[in-house]
PDB file of C-alpha atoms in Angstrom:
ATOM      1  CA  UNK A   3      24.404 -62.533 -29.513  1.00  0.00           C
ATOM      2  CA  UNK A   4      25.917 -60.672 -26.023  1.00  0.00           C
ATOM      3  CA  UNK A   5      23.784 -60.215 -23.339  1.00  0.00           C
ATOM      4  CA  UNK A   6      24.600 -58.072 -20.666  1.00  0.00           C
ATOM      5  CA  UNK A   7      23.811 -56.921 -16.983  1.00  0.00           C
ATOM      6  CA  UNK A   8      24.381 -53.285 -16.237  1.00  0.00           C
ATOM      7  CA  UNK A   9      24.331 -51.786 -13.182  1.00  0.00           C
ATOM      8  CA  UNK A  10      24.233 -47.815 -12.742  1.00  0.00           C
ATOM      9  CA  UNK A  11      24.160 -46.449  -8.553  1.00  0.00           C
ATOM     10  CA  UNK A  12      26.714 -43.643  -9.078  1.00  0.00           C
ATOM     11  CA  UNK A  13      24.072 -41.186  -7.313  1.00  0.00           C
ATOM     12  CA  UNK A  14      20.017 -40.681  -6.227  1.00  0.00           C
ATOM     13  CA  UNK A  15      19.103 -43.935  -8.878  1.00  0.00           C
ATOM     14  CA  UNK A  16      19.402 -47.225  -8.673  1.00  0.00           C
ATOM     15  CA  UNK A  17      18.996 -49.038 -12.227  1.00  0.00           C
ATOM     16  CA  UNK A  18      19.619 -51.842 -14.207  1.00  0.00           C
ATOM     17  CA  UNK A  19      19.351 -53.232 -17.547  1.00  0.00           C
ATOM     18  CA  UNK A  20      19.793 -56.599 -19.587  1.00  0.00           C
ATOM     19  CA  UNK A  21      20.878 -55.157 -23.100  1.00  0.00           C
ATOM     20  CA  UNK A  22      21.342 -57.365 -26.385  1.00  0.00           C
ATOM     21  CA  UNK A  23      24.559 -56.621 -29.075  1.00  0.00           C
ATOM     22  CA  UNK A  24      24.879 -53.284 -26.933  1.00  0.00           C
ATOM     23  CA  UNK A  25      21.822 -51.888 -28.844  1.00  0.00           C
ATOM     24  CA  UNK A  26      18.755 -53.644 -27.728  1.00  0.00           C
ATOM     25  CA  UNK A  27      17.234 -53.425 -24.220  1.00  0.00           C
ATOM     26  CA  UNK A  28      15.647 -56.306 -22.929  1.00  0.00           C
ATOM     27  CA  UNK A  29      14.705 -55.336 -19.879  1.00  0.00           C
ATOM     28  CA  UNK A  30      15.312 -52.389 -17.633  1.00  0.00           C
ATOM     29  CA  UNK A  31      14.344 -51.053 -13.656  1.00  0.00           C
ATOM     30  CA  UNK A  32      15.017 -47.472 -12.108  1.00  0.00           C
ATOM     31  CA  UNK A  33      14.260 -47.054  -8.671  1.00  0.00           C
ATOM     32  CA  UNK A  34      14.192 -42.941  -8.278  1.00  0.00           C
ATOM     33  CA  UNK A  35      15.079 -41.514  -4.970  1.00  0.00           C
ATOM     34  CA  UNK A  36      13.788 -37.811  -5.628  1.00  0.00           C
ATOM     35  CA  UNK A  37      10.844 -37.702  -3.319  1.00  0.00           C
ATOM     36  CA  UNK A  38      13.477 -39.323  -0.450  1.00  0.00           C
ATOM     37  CA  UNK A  39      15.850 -36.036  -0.929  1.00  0.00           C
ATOM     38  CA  UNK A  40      13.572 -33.483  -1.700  1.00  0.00           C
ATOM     39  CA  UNK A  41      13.009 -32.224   1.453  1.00  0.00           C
ATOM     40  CA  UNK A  42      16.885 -31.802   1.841  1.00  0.00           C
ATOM     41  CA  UNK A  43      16.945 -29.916  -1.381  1.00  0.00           C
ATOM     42  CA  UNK A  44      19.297 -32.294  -2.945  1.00  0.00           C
ATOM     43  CA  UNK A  45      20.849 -35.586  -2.918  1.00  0.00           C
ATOM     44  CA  UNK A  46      22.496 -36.612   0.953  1.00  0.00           C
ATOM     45  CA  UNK A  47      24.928 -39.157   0.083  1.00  0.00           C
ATOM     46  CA  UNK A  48      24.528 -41.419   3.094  1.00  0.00           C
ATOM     47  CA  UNK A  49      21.039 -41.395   2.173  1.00  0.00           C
ATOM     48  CA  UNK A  50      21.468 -42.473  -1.253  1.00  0.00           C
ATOM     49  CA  UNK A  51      23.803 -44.974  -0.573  1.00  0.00           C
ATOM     50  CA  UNK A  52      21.825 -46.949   2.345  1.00  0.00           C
ATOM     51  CA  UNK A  53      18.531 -46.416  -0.574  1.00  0.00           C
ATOM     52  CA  UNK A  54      20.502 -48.269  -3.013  1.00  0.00           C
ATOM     53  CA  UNK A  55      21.281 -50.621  -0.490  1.00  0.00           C
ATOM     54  CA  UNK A  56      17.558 -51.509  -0.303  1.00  0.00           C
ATOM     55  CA  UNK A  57      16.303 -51.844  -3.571  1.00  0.00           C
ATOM     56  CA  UNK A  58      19.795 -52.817  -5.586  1.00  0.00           C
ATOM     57  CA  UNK A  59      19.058 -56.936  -5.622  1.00  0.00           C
ATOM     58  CA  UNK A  60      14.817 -55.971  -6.280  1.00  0.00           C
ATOM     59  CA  UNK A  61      15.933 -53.991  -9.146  1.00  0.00           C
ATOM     60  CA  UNK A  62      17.905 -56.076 -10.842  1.00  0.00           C
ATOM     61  CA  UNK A  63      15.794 -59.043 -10.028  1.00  0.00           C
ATOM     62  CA  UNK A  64      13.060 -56.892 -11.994  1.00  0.00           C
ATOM     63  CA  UNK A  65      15.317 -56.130 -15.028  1.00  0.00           C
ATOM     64  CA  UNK A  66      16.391 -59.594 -15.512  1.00  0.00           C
ATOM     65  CA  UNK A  67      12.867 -60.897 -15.130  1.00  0.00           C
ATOM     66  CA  UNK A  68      11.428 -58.511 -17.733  1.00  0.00           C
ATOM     67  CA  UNK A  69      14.511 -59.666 -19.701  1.00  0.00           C
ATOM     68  CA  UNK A  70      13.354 -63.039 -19.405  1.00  0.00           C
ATOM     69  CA  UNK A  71      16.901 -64.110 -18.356  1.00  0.00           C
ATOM     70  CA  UNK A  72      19.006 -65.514 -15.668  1.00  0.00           C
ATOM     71  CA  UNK A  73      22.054 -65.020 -14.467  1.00  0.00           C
ATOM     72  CA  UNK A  74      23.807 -68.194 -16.101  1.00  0.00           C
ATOM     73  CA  UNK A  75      22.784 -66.649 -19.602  1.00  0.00           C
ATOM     74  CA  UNK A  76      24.513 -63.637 -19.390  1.00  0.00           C
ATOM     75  CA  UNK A  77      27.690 -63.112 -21.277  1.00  0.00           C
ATOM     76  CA  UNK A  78      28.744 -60.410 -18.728  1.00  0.00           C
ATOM     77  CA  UNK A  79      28.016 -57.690 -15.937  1.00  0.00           C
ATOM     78  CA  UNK A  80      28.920 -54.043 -16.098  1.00  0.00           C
ATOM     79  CA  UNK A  81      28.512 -51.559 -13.533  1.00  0.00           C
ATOM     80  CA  UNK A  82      29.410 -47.687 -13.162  1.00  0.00           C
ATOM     81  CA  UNK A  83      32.758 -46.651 -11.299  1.00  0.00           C
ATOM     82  CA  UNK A  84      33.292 -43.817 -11.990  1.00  0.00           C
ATOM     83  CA  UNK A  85      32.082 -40.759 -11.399  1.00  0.00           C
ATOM     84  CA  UNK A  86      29.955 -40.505  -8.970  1.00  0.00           C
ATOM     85  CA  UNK A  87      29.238 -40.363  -4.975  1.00  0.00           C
ATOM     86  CA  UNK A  88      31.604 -43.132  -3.101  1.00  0.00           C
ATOM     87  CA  UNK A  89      29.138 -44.733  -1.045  1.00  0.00           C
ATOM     88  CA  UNK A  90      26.701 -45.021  -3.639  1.00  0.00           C
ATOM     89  CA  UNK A  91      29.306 -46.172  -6.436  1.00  0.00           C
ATOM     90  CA  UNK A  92      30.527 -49.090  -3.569  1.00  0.00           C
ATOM     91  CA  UNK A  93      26.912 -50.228  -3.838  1.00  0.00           C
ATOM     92  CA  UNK A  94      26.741 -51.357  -7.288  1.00  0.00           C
ATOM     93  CA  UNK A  95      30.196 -51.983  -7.359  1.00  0.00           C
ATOM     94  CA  UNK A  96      29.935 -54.673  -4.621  1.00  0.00           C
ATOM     95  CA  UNK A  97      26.408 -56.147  -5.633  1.00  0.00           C
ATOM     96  CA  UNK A  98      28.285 -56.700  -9.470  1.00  0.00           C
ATOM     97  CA  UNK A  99      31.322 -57.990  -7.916  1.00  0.00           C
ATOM     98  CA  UNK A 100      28.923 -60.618  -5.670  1.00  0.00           C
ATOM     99  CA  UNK A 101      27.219 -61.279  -9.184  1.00  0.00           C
ATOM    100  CA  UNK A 102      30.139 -61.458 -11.405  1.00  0.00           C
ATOM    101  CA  UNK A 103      31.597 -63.872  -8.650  1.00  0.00           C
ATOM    102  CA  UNK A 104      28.607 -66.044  -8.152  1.00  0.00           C
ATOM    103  CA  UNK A 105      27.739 -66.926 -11.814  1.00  0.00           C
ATOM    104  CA  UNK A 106      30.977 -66.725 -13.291  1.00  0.00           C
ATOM    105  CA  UNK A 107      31.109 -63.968 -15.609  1.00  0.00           C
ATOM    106  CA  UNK A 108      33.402 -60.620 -16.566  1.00  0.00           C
ATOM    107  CA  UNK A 109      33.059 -58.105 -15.033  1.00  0.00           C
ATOM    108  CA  UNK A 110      32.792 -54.748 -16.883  1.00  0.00           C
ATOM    109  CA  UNK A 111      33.855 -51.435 -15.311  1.00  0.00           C
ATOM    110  CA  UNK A 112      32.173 -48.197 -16.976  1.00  0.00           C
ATOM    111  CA  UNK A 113      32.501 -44.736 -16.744  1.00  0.00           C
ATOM    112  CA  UNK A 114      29.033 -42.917 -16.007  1.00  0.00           C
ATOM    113  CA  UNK A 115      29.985 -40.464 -18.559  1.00  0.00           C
ATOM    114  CA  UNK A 116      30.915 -42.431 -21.489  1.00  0.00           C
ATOM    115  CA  UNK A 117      27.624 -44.594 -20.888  1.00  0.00           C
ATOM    116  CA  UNK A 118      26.095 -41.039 -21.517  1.00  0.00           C
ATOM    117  CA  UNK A 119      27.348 -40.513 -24.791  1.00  0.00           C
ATOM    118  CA  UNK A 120      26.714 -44.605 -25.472  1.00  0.00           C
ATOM    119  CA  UNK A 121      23.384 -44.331 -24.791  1.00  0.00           C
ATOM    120  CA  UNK A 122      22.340 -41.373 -27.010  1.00  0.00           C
ATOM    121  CA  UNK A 123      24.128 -43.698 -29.548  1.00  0.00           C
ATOM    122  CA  UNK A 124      22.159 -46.703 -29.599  1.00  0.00           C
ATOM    123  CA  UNK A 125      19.042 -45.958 -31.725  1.00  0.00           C
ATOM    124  CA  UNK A 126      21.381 -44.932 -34.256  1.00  0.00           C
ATOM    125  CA  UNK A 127      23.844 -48.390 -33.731  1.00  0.00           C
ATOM    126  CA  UNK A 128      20.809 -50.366 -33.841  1.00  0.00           C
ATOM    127  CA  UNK A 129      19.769 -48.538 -37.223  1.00  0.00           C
ATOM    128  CA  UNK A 130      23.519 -49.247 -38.718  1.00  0.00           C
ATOM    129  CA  UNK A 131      23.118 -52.905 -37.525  1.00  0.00           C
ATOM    130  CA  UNK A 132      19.505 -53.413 -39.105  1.00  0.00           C
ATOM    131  CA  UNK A 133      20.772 -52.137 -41.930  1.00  0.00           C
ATOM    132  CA  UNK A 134      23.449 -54.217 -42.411  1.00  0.00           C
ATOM    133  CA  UNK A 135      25.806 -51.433 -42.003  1.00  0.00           C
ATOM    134  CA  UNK A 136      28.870 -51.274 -39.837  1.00  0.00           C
ATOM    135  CA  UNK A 137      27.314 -49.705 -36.816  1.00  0.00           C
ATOM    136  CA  UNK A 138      30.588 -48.594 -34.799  1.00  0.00           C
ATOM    137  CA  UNK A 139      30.004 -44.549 -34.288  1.00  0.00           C
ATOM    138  CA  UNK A 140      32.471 -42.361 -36.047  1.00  0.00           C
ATOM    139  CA  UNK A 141      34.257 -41.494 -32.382  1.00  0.00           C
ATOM    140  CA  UNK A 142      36.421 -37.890 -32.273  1.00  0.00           C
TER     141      UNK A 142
END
C-alpha cells in the first residue's frame, strides 16, 4: 500500500488529497477562489497566490485529517509544477518542499496536465485492480 500527499495551487484553487495505490482517495480539500476574482472577471495572479498563501497548511491539514493520516505515514508528497501561474505554483511548491523536508519523504513533481488525464483514469485503474487485472492504462 502507497499513500500519498498531493498538492495542486497551479491557479484560483488550492487542493489537496491523500490517495491510496494511486486509485483510491482517502481524503481530499479544495478551497475555491471564484467569488474572490469575480469581480475582476478572472483570475489576478497576485491575488491567487497571497489566497493560497492563506488556506494552503488548513487545506491540507483537512485532507490528511479526513484521510485519517499523518505526515509520518505517508510514503510520499507530490505537488503541481508545471503549468500554471508562477506565484501560485511557488506556493505549493514551497509548502511540499517544507513538508517533504520536515517528515522525510520524496518529493514528487507533476505536471497539471498529465494529472488531468490521470485522474479521468482512476475509476477505471481501480476497476482493473479490483479485478485482479493489470490496471496500467494502455498509454499512446
Amino acid at each position: 500500500m502507497t499513500l500519498l500527499l498531493g498538492i495542486e495551487t497551479s491557479c484560483d484553487e488550492t487542493a489537496a488529497a491523500v490517495v491510496r495505490d494511486g486509485v483510491e482517495i482517502l481524503g481530499q480539500r479544495v478551497a475555491s477562489q471564484v467569488d474572490l476574482h469575480r469581480r475582476f472577471g478572472g483570475v489576478i495572479p497576485e491575488i491567487a497566490s497571497r489566497s493560497h498563501l492563506e488556506v494552503i497548511f488548513p487545506v491540507i491539514e483537512e485532507a490528511l485529517g479526513e484521510a485519517g493520516v499523518g505526515l509520518p505515514e505517508l510514503d510520499a508528497i507530490a505537488v503541481t509544477v508545471t503549468p500554471g501561474l508562477v506565484g501560485c505554483l511557488l506556493v505549493g511548491l514551497s509548502a511540499a518542499k517544507g513538508l517533504s523536508l520536515a517528515a522525510g519523504k520524496p518529493l514528487v513533481p507533476v505536471n497539471h496536465v498529465h494529472a488531468h488525464i490521470f485522474g479521468a483514469l482512476m475509476p477505471w485503474m481501480a476497476g482493473r485492480r479490483a479485478a485482479g487485472e493489470p490496471a496500467e492504462p494502455p498509454w499512446p
